[in-house]
Short mmCIF file of C-alpha atoms in Angstrom, two decimals:
data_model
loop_
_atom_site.label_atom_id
_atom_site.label_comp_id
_atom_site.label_asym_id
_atom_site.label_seq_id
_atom_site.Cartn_x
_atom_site.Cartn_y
_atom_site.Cartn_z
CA UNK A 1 -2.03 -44.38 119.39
CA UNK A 2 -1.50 -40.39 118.75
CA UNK A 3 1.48 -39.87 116.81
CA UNK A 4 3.74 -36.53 116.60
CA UNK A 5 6.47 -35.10 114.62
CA UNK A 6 8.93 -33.60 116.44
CA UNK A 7 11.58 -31.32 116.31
CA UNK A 8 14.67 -31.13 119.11
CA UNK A 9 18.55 -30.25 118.74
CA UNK A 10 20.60 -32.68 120.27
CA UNK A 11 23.79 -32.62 120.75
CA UNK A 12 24.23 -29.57 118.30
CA UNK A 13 22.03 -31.50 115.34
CA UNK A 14 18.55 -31.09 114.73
CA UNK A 15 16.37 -34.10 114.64
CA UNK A 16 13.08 -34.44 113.37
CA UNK A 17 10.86 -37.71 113.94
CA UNK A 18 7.39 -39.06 114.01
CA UNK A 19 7.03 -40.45 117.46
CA UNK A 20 4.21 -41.62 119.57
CA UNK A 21 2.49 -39.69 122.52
CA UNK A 22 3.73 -41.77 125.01
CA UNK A 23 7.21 -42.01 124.02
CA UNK A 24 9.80 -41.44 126.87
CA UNK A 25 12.60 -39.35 126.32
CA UNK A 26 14.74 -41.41 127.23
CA UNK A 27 13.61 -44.45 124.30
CA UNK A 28 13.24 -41.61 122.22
CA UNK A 29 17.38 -41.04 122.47
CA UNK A 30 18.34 -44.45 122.24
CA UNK A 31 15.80 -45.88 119.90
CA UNK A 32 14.86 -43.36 117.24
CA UNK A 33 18.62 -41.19 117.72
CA UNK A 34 20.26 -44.38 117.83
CA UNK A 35 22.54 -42.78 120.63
CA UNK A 36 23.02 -45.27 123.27
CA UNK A 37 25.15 -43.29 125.83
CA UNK A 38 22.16 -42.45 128.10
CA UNK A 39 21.11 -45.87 129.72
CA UNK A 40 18.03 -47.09 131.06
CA UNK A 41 18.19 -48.13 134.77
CA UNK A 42 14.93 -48.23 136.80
CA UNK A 43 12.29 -46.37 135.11
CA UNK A 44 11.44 -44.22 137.90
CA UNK A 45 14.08 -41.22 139.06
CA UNK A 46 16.07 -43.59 141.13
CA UNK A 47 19.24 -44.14 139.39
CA UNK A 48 20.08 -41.43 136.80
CA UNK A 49 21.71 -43.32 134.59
CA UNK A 50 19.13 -41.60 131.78
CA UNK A 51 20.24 -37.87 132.91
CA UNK A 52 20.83 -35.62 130.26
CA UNK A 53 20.10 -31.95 129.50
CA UNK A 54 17.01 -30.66 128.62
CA UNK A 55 17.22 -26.84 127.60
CA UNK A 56 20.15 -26.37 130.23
CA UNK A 57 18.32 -28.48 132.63
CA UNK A 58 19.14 -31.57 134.09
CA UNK A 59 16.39 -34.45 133.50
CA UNK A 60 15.66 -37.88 133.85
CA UNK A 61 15.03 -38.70 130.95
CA UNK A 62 12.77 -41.99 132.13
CA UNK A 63 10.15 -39.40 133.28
CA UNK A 64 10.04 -37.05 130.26
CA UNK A 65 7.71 -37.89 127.13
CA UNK A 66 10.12 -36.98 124.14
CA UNK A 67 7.22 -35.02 122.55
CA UNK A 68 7.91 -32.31 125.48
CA UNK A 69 10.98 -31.99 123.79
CA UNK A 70 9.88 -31.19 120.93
CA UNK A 71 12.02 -27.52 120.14
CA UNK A 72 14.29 -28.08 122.87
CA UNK A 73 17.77 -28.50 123.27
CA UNK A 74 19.12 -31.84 124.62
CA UNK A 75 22.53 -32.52 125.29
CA UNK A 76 23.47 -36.11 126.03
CA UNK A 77 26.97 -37.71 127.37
CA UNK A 78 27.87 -38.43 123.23
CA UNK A 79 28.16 -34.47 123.56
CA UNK A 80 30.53 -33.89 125.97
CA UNK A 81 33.86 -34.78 123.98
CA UNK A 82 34.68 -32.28 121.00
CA UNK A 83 36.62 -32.16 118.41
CA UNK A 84 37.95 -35.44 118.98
CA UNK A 85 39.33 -34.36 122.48
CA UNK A 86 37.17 -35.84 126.03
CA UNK A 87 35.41 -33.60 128.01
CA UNK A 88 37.91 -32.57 131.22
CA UNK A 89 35.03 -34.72 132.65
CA UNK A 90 35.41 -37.71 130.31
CA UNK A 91 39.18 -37.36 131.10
CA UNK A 92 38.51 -37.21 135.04
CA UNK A 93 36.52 -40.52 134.68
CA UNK A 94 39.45 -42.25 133.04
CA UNK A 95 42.33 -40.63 134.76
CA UNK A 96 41.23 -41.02 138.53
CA UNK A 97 39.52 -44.24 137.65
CA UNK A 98 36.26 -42.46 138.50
CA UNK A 99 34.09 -45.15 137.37
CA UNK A 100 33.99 -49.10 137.23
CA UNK A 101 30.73 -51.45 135.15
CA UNK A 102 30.59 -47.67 133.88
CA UNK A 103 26.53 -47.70 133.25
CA UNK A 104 25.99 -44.80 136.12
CA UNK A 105 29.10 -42.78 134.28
CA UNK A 106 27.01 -41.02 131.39
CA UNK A 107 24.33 -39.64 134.03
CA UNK A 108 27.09 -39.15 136.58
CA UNK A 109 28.75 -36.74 134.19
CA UNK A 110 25.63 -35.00 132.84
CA UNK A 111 24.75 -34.38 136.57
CA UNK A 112 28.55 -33.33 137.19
CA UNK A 113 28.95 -30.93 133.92
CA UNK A 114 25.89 -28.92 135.26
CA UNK A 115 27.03 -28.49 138.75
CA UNK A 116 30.15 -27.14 137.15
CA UNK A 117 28.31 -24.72 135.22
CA UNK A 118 26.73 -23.08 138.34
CA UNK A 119 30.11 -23.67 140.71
CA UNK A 120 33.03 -23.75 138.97
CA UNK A 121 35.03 -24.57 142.22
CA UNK A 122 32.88 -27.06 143.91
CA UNK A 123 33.60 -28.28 147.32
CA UNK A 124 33.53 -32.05 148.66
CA UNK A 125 29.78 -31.51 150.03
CA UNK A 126 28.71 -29.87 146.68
CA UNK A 127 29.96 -32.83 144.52
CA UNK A 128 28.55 -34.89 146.44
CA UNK A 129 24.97 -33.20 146.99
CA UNK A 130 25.25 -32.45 143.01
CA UNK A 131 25.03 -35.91 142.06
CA UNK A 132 23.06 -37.67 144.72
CA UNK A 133 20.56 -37.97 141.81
CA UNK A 134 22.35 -40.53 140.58
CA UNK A 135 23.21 -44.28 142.40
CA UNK A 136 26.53 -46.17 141.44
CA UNK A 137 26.38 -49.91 142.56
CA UNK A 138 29.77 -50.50 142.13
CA UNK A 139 31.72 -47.61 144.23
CA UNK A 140 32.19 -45.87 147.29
CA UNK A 141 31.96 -42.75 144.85
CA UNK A 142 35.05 -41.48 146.38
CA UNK A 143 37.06 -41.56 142.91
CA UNK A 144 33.55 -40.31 141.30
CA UNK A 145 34.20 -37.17 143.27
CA UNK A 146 37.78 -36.89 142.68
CA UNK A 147 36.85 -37.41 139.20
CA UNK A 148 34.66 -33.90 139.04
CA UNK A 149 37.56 -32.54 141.29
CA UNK A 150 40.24 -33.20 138.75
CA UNK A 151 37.50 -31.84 136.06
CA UNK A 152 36.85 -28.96 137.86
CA UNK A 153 40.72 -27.78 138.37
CA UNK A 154 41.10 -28.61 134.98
CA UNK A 155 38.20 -26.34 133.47
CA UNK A 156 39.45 -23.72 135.24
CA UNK A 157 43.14 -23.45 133.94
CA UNK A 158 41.60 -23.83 130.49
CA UNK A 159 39.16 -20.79 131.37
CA UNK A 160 42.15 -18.88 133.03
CA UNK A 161 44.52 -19.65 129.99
#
């Protein structure tokens, strides 16, 4: 099997690693970055429960071969808190009980922190169309979107402070 080295920043560090050709992304993050926050869920688009950022895109990172990362950017849901303080995202999740098994709330709020990023004040409809990418099994995603509301409203007092 072809082998690669590889190069990417993730989550602000750069990572370099010897990986083979057919390496998903997604394997790539868990099993050679050891960061386990990004889950694996069907293998083929379905879920996003392996959405993260690629170069200020969001991917699924089932259907990306880590060595077309190589000199990107990825930013994965271990990236979202810091300095030891969630993510008004993270803090959505917990405080309107946004989220219940929790293995669709990574991709949920790698999906979520992009549509932010393009609409800051996101209606209902948006929320909702932003992260139809990604199923949840266990909720009427009702407290998902009041989740991004609360995250939303939240982002931008901090912006207007």
């Amino acid at each position: 099997m072809s082998q690669h080295e590889i190069t990417v920043t993730i989550n602000g560090e750069q990572q370099t690693r010897t990986v083979e050709s057919r390496l998903l992304l997604v394997h790539f993050i868990r099993e050679n970055l050891g960061l386990t926050g990004t889950h694996i869920g069907c293998d083929t688009t379905s879920c996003g429960a392996c959405t993260v950022s690629l170069d200020g895109e969001v991917v699924k990172s089932c259907t990306v071969f880590a060595v077309q990362a190589d000199g990107g950017t990825i930013e994965t849901v271990e990236g979202l808190a810091a300095g030891g303080k969630l993510h008004p995202l993270q803090e959505g999740f917990w405080e309107k009980h946004g989220l219940q098994c929790g293995f669709c709330t990574p991709g949920m709020m790698m999906s979520a922190r992009a549509l932010l990023a393009r609409h800051p004040d996101p209606s209902e409809a948006e929320i909702r169309q932003g992260i139809s990418g990604n199923l949840c099994r266990c909720t009427g995603y009702n407290k998902i979107v009041e989740a991004i509301q609360y995250a939303a409203e939240k982002m931008r007092a901090e912006k207007g402070a």
